[in-house]
PDB file of C-alpha atoms in Angstrom:
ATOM      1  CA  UNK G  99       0.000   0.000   0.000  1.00 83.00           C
ATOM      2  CA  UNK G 100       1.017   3.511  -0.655  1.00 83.00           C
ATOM      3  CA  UNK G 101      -0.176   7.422   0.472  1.00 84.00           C
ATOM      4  CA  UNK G 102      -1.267   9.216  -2.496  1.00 87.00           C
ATOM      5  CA  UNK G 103       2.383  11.150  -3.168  1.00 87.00           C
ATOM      6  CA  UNK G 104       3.580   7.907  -3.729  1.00 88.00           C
ATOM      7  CA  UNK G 105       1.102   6.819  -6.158  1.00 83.00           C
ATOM      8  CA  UNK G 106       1.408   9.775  -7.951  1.00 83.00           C
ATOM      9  CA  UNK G 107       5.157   9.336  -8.046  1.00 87.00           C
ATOM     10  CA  UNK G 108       5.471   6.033  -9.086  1.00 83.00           C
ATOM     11  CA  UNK G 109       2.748   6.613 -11.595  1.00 83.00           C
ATOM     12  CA  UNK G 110       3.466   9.903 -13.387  1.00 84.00           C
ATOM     13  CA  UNK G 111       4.244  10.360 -17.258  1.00 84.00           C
ATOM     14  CA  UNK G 112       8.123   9.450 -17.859  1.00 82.00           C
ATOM     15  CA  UNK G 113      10.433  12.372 -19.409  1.00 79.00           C
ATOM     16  CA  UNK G 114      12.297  10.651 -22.034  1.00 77.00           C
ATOM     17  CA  UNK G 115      13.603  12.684 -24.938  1.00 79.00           C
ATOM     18  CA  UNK G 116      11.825  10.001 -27.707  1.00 89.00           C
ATOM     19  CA  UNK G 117       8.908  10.597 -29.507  1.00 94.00           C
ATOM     20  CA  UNK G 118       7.205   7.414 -28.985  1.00 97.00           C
ATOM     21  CA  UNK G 119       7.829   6.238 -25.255  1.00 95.00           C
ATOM     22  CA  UNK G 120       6.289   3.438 -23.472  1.00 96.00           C
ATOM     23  CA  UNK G 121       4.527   4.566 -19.903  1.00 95.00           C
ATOM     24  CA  UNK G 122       3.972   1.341 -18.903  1.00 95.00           C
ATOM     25  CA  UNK G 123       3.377  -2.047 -20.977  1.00 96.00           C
ATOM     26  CA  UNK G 124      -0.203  -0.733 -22.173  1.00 97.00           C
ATOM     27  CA  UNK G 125       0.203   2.808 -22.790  1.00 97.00           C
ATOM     28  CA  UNK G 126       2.069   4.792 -25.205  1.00 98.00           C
ATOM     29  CA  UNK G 127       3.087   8.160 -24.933  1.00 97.00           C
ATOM     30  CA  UNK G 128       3.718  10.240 -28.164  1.00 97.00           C
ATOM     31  CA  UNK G 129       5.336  14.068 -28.073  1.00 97.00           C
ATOM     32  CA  UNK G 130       3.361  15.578 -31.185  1.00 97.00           C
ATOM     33  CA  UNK G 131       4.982  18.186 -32.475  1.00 96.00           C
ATOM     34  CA  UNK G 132       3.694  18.483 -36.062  1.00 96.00           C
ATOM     35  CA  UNK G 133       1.372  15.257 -36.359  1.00 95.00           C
ATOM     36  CA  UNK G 134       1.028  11.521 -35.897  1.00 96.00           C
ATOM     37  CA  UNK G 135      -0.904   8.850 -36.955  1.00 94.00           C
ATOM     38  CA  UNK G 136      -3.023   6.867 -34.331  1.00 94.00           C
ATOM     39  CA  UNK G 137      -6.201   4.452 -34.456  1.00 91.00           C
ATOM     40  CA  UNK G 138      -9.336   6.201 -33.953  1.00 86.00           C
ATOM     41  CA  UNK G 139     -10.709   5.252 -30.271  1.00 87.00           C
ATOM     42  CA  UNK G 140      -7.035   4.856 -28.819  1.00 93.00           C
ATOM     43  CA  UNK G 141      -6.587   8.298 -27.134  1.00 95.00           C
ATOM     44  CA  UNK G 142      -6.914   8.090 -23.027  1.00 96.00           C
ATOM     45  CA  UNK G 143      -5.814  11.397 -22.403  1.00 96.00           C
ATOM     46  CA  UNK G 144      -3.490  14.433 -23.770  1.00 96.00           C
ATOM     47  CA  UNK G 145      -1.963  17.442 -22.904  1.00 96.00           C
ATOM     48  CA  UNK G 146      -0.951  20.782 -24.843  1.00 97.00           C
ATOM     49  CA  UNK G 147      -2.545  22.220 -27.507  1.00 97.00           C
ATOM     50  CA  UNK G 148      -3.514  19.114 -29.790  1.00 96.00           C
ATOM     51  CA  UNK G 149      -6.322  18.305 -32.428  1.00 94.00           C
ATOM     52  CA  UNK G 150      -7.702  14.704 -34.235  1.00 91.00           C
ATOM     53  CA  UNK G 151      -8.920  14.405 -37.659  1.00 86.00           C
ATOM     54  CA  UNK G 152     -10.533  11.282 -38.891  1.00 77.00           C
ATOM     55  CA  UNK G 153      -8.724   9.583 -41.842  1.00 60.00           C
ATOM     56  CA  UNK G 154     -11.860   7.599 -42.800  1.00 49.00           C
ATOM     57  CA  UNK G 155     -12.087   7.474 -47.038  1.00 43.00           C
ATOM     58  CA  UNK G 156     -14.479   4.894 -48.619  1.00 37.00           C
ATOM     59  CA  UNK G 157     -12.610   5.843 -52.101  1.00 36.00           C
ATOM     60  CA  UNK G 158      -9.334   4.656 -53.473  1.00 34.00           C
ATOM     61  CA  UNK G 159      -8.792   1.303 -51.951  1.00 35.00           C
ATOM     62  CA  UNK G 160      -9.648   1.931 -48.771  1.00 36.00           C
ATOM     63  CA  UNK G 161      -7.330   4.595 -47.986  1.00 39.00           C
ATOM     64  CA  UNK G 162      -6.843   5.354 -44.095  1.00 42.00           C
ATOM     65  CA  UNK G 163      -9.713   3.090 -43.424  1.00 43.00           C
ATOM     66  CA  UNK G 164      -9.426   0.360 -40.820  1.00 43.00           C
ATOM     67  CA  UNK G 165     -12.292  -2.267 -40.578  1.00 41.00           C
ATOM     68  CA  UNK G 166     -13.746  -2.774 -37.443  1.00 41.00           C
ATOM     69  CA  UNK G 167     -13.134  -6.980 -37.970  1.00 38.00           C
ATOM     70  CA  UNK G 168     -16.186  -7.687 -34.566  1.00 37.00           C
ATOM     71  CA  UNK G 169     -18.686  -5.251 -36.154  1.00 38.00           C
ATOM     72  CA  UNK G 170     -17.572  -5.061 -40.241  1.00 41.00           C
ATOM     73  CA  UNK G 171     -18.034  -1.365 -39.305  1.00 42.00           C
ATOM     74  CA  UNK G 172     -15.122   1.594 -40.634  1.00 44.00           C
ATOM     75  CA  UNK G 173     -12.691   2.445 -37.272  1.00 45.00           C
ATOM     76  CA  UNK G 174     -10.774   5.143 -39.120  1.00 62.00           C
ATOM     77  CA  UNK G 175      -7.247   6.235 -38.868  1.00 80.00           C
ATOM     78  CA  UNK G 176      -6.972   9.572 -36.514  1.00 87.00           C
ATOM     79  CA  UNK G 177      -4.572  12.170 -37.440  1.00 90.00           C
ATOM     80  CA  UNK G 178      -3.064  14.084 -33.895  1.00 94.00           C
ATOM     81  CA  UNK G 179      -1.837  17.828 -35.046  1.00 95.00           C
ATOM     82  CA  UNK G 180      -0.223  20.145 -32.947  1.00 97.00           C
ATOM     83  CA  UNK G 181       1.980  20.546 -30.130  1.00 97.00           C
ATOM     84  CA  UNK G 182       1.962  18.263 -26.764  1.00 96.00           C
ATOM     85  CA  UNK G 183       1.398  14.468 -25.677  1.00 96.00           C
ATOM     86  CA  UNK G 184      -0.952  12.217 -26.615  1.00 97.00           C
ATOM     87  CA  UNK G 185      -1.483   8.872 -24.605  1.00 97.00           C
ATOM     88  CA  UNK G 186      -2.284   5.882 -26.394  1.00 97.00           C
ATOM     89  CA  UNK G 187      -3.690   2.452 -25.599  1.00 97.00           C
ATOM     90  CA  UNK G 188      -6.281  -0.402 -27.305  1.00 95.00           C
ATOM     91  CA  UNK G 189      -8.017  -2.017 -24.469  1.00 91.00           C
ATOM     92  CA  UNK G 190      -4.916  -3.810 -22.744  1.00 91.00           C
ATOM     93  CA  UNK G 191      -3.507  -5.106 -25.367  1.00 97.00           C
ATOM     94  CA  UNK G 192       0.623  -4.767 -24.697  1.00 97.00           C
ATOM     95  CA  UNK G 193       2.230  -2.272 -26.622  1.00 98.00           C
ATOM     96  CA  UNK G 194       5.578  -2.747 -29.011  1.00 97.00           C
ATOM     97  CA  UNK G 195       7.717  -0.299 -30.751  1.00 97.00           C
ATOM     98  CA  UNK G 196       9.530  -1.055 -34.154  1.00 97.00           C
ATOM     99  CA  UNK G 197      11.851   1.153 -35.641  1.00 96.00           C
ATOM    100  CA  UNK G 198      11.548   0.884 -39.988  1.00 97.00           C
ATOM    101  CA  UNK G 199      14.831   2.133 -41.874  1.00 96.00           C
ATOM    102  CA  UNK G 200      14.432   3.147 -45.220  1.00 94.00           C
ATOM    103  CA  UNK G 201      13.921   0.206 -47.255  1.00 88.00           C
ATOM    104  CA  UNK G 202      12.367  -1.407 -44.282  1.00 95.00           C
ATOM    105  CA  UNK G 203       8.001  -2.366 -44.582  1.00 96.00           C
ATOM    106  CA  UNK G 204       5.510  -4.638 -42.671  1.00 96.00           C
ATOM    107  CA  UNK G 205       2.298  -5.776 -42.812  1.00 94.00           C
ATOM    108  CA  UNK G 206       0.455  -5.145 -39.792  1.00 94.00           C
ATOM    109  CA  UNK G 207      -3.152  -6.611 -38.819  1.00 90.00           C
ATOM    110  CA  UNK G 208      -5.444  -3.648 -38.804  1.00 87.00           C
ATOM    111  CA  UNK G 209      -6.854  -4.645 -35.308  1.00 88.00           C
ATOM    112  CA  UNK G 210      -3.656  -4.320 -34.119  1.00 93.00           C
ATOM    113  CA  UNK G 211      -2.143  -0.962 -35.643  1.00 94.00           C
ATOM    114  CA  UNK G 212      -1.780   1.499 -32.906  1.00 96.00           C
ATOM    115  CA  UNK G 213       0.432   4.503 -34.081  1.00 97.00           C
ATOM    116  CA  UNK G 214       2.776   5.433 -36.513  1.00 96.00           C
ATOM    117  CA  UNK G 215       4.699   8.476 -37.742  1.00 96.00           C
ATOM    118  CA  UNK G 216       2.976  11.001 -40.433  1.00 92.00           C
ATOM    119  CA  UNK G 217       6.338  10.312 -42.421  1.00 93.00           C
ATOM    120  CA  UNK G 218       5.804   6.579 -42.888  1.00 93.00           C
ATOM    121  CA  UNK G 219       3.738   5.913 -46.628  1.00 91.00           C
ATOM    122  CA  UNK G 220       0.425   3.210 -45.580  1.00 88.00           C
ATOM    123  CA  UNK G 221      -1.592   1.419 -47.698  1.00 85.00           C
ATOM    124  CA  UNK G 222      -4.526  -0.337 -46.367  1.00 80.00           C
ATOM    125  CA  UNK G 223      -6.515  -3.937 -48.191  1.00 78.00           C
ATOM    126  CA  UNK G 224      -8.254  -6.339 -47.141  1.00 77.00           C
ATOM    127  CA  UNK G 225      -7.896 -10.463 -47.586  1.00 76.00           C
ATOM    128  CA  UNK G 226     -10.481 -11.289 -49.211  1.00 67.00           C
ATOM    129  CA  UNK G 227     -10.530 -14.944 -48.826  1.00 65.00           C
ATOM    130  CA  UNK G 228     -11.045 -14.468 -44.972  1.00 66.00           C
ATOM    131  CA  UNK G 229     -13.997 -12.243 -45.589  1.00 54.00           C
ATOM    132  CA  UNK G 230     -16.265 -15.573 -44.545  1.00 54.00           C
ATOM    133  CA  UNK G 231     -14.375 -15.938 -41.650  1.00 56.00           C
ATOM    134  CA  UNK G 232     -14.027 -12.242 -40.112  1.00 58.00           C
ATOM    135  CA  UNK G 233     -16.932 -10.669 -40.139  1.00 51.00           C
ATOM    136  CA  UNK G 234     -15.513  -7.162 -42.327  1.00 49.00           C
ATOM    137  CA  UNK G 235     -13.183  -9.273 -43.768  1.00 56.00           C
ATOM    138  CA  UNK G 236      -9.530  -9.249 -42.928  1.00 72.00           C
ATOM    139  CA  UNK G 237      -8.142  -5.767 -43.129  1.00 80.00           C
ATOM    140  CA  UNK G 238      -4.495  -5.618 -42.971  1.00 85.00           C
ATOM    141  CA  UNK G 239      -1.959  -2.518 -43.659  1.00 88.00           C
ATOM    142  CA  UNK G 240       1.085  -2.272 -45.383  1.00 91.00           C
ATOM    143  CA  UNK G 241       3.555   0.460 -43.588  1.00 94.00           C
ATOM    144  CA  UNK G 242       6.905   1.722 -45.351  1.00 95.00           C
ATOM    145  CA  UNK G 243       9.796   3.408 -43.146  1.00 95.00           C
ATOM    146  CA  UNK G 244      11.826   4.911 -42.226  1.00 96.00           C
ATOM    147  CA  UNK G 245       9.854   5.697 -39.050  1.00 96.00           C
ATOM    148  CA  UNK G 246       8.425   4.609 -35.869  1.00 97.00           C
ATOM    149  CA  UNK G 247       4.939   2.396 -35.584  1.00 97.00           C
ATOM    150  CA  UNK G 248       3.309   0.963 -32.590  1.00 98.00           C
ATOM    151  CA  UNK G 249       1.329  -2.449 -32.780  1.00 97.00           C
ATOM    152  CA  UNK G 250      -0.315  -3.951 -29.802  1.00 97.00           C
ATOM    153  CA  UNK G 251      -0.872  -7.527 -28.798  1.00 97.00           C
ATOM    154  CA  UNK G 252      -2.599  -9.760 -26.547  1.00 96.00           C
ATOM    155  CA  UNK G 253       0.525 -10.902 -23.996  1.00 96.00           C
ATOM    156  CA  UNK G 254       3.632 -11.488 -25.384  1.00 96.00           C
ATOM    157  CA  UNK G 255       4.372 -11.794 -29.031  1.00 97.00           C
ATOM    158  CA  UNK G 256       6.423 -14.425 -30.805  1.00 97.00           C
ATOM    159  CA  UNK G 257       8.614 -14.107 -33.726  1.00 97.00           C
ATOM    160  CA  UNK G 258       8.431 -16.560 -36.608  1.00 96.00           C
ATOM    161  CA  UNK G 259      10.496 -17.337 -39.183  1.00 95.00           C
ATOM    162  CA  UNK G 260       9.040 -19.068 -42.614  1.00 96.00           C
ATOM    163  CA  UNK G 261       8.193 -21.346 -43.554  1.00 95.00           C
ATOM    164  CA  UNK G 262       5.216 -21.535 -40.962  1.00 96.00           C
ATOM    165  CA  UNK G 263       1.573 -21.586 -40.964  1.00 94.00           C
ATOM    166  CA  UNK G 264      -0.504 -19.667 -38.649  1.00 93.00           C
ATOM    167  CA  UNK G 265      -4.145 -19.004 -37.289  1.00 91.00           C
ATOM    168  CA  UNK G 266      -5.325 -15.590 -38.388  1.00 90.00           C
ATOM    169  CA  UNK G 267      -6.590 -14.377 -35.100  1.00 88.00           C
ATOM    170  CA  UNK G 268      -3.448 -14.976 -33.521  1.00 93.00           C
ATOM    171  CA  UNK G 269      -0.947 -12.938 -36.792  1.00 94.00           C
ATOM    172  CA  UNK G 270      -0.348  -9.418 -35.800  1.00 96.00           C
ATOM    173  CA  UNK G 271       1.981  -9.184 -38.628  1.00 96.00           C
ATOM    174  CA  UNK G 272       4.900  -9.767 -41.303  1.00 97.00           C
ATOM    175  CA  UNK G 273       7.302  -8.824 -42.996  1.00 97.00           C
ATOM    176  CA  UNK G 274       9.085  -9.789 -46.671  1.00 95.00           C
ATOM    177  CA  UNK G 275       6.868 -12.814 -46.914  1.00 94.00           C
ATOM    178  CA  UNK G 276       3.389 -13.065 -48.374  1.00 89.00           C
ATOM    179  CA  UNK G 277       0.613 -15.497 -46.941  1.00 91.00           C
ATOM    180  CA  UNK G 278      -1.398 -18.018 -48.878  1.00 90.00           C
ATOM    181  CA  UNK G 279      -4.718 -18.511 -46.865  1.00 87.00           C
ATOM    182  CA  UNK G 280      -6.565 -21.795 -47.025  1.00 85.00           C
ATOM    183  CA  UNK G 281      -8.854 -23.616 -45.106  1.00 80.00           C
ATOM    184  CA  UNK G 282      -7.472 -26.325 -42.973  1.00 74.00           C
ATOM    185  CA  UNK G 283      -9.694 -29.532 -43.234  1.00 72.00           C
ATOM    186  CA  UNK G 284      -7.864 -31.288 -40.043  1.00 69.00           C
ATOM    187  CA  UNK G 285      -8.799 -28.690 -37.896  1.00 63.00           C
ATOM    188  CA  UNK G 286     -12.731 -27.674 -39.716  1.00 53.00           C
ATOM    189  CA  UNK G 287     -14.155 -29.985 -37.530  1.00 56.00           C
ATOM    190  CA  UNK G 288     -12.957 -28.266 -34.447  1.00 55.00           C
ATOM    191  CA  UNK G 289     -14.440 -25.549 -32.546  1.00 52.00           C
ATOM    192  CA  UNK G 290     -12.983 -22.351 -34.142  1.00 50.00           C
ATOM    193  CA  UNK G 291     -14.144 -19.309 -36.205  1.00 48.00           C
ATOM    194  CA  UNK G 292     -17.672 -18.170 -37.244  1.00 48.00           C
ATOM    195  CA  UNK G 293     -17.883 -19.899 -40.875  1.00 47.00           C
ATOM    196  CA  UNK G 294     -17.406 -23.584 -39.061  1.00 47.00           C
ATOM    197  CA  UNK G 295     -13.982 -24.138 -41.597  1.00 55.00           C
ATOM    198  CA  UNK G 296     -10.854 -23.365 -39.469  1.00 80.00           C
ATOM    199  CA  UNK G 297      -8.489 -21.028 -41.776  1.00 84.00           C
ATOM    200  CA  UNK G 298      -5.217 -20.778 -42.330  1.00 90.00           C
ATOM    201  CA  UNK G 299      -2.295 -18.402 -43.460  1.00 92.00           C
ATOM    202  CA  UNK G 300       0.934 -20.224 -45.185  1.00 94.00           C
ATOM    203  CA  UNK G 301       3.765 -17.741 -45.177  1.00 95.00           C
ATOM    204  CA  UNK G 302       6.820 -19.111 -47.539  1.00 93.00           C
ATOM    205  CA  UNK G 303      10.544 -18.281 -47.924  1.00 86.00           C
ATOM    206  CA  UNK G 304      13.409 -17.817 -45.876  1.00 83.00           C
ATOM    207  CA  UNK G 305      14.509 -13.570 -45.183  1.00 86.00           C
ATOM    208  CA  UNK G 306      11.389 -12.946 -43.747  1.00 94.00           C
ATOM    209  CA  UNK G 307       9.475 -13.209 -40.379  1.00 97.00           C
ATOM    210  CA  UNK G 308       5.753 -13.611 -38.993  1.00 97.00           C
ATOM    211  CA  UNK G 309       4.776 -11.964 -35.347  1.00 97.00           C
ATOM    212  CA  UNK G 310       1.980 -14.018 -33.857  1.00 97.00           C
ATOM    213  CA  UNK G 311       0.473 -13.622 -30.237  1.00 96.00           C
ATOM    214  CA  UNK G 312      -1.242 -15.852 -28.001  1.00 93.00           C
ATOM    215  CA  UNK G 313      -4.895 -14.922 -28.574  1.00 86.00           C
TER     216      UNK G 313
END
């Protein structure tokens, strides 16, 4: 137990002289100064003088337009302008930072795309093949460095290299490797996603890796 300076103490925002900075495992703390990309919903608090623009476009493939995957509902892409903090989270999902250098992309899960600098180019589909299985279909985006992103993820993540196959709920993301999705018939007759058919994604070659979590 602690008296309330304590708590505060222990508890208060962390000076750090990055621009994305982890509070605690949950929480991500950006210094704006300019803008940022961040997924719409994510904002628990800020300070200074900041404002948030939705992203959301129906046109042009889906530009800056993340599907909500539980409701097949639009959860656009928020841009943060101005000058201060902005604290970030996604339900308790664990926060991780990746650094992209210039000829450095990765495909990120929409669910699970948190934050990412205004600098780094995005492109946003959807695999269409898992539309039966996600309700909204399976929205994933395609981020270029160099810059900063954050992508969240239920526990701990594990890094995978290919050749491996994986279920889709639990890929957050990869990178120079592209998934072949097909449905498993060993495992259809098990209890797994909405359709009754129990998908899966087949990621090939050897440079490239898959992030999956325990969810």
């Amino acid at each position: 137990m602690m008296d309330i300076d304590q708590f505060k103490s222990q508890h208060a925002p962390t000076e750090s002289e990055e621009r994305f900075q982890l509070e605690n495992s949950y929480t991500l703390d950006v210094t704006v100064d300019g803008s940022v990309m961040a997924k719409a919903g994510s904002m628990v608090a800020y300070t200074g003088d900041l404002s948030f623009t939705g992203q959301a476009s129906a046109e042009g493939g889906l530009t800056g337009f993340i599907k909500e995957a539980a409701t097949g509902e639009g959860t656009p892409v928020m841009q943060v302008e101005g000058t201060g903090h902005v604290y970030l989270a996604d339900t308790e999902k664990k926060v991780q930072l990746l650094r992209l250098a210039d000829d450095e992309a990765i495909t990120v899960n929409g669910e699970d795309v948190l934050a990412f600098e205004s600098k780094i180019s995005y492109e946003i589909s959807t695999i269409d093949s898992l539309a039966g299985s996600f309700a909204g279909g399976f929205t994933n985006v395609y981020l270029k460095g160099p810059g900063t992103v954050a992508v969240t993820t239920h526990g701990d993540p594990i890094v995978m290299t290919p050749p491996v196959s994986t279920d889709p709920s639990a890929t957050v993301a990869w990178s120079n490797t592209t998934p072949d999705v097909e449905v498993n018939t060993n495992l259809s007759d098990m209890v797994g996603q909405e359709s009754g058919e129990r998908f899966q994604m087949n990621f090939g070659g050897d440079d490239g890796f898959v992030v999956v979590q325990p969810y």
